[in-house]
Short mmCIF file of C-alpha atoms in Angstrom, two decimals:
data_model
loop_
_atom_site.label_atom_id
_atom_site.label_comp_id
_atom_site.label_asym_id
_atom_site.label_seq_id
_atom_site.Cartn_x
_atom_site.Cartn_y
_atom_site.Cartn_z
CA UNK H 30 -10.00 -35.02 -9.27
CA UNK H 31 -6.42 -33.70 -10.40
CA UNK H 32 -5.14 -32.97 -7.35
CA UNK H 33 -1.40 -31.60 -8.63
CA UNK H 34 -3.89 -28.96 -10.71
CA UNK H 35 -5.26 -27.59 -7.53
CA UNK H 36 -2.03 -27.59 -5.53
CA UNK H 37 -0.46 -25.78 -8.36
CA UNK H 38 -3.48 -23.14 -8.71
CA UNK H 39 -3.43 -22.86 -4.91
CA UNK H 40 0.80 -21.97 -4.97
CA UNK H 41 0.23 -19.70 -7.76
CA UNK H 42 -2.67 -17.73 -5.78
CA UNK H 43 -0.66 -17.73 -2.29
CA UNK H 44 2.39 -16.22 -4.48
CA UNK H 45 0.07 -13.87 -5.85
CA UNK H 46 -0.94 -12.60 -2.68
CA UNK H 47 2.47 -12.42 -1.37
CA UNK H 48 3.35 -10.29 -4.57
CA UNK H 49 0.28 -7.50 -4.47
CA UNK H 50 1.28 -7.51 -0.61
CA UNK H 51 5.10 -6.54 -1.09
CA UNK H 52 3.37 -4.34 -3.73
CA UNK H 53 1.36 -2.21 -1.64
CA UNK H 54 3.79 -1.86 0.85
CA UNK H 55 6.36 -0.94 -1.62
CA UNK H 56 3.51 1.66 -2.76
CA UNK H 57 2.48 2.92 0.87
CA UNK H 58 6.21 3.74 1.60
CA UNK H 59 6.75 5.46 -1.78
CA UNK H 60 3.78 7.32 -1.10
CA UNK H 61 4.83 8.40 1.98
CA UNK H 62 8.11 9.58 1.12
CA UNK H 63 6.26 11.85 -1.46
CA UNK H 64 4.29 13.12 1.54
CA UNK H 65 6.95 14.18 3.29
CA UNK H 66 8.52 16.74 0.87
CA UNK H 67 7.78 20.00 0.18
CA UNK H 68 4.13 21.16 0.16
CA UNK H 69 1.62 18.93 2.09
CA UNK H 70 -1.65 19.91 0.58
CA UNK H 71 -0.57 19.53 -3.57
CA UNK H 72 1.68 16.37 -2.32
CA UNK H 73 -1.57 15.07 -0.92
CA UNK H 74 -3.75 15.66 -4.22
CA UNK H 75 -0.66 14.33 -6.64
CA UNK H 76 -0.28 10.95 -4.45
CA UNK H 77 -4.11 10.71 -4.64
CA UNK H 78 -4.20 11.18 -7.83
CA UNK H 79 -1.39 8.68 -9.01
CA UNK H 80 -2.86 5.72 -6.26
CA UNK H 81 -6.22 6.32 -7.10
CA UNK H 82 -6.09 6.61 -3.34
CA UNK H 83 -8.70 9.01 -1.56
CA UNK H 84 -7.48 12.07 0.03
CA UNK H 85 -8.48 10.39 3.52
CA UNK H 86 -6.48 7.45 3.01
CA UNK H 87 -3.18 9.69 1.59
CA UNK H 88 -4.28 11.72 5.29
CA UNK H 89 -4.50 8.74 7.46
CA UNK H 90 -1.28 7.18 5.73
CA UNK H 91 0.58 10.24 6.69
CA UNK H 92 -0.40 10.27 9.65
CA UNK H 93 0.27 6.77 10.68
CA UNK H 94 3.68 7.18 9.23
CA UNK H 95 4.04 10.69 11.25
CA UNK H 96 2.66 9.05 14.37
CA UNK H 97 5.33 6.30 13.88
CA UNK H 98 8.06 8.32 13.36
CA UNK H 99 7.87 10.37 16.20
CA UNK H 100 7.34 6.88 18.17
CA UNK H 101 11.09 5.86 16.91
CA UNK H 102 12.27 9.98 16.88
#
């Protein structure tokens, strides 16, 4: 068994799920932030759209981020 093979495939897979992680928070708080301007209906079809989010998600995202906002207000 090569041990130093499987340690090395195990790093690169914890790194890789620290990367899509910082990712998709990165994207969630962009997404967000295009929520929050101008018109809530079209922003909500555009950042489906570009995520390949569902409109449910993009709502309950919002939402969340409304919720916690008004939490911190």
């Amino acid at each position: 068994m090569d041990t130093a093979r499987l340690e090395l495939s195990a790093q690169r897979y914890r790194e890789a799920e620290q990367a899509l992680e910082a990712a998709r928070e990165d994207l969630q708080a962009e997404a967000v932030a295009a929520l929050q301007q101008g018109e809530e209906r079209g922003n909500q079809a555009t950042v489906a759209r570009i995520t390949g989010w569902t409109r449910e998600y993009v709502r309950r995202l919002k939402k969340k981020a409304d919720e916690t906002a008004a939490q911190d207000g």
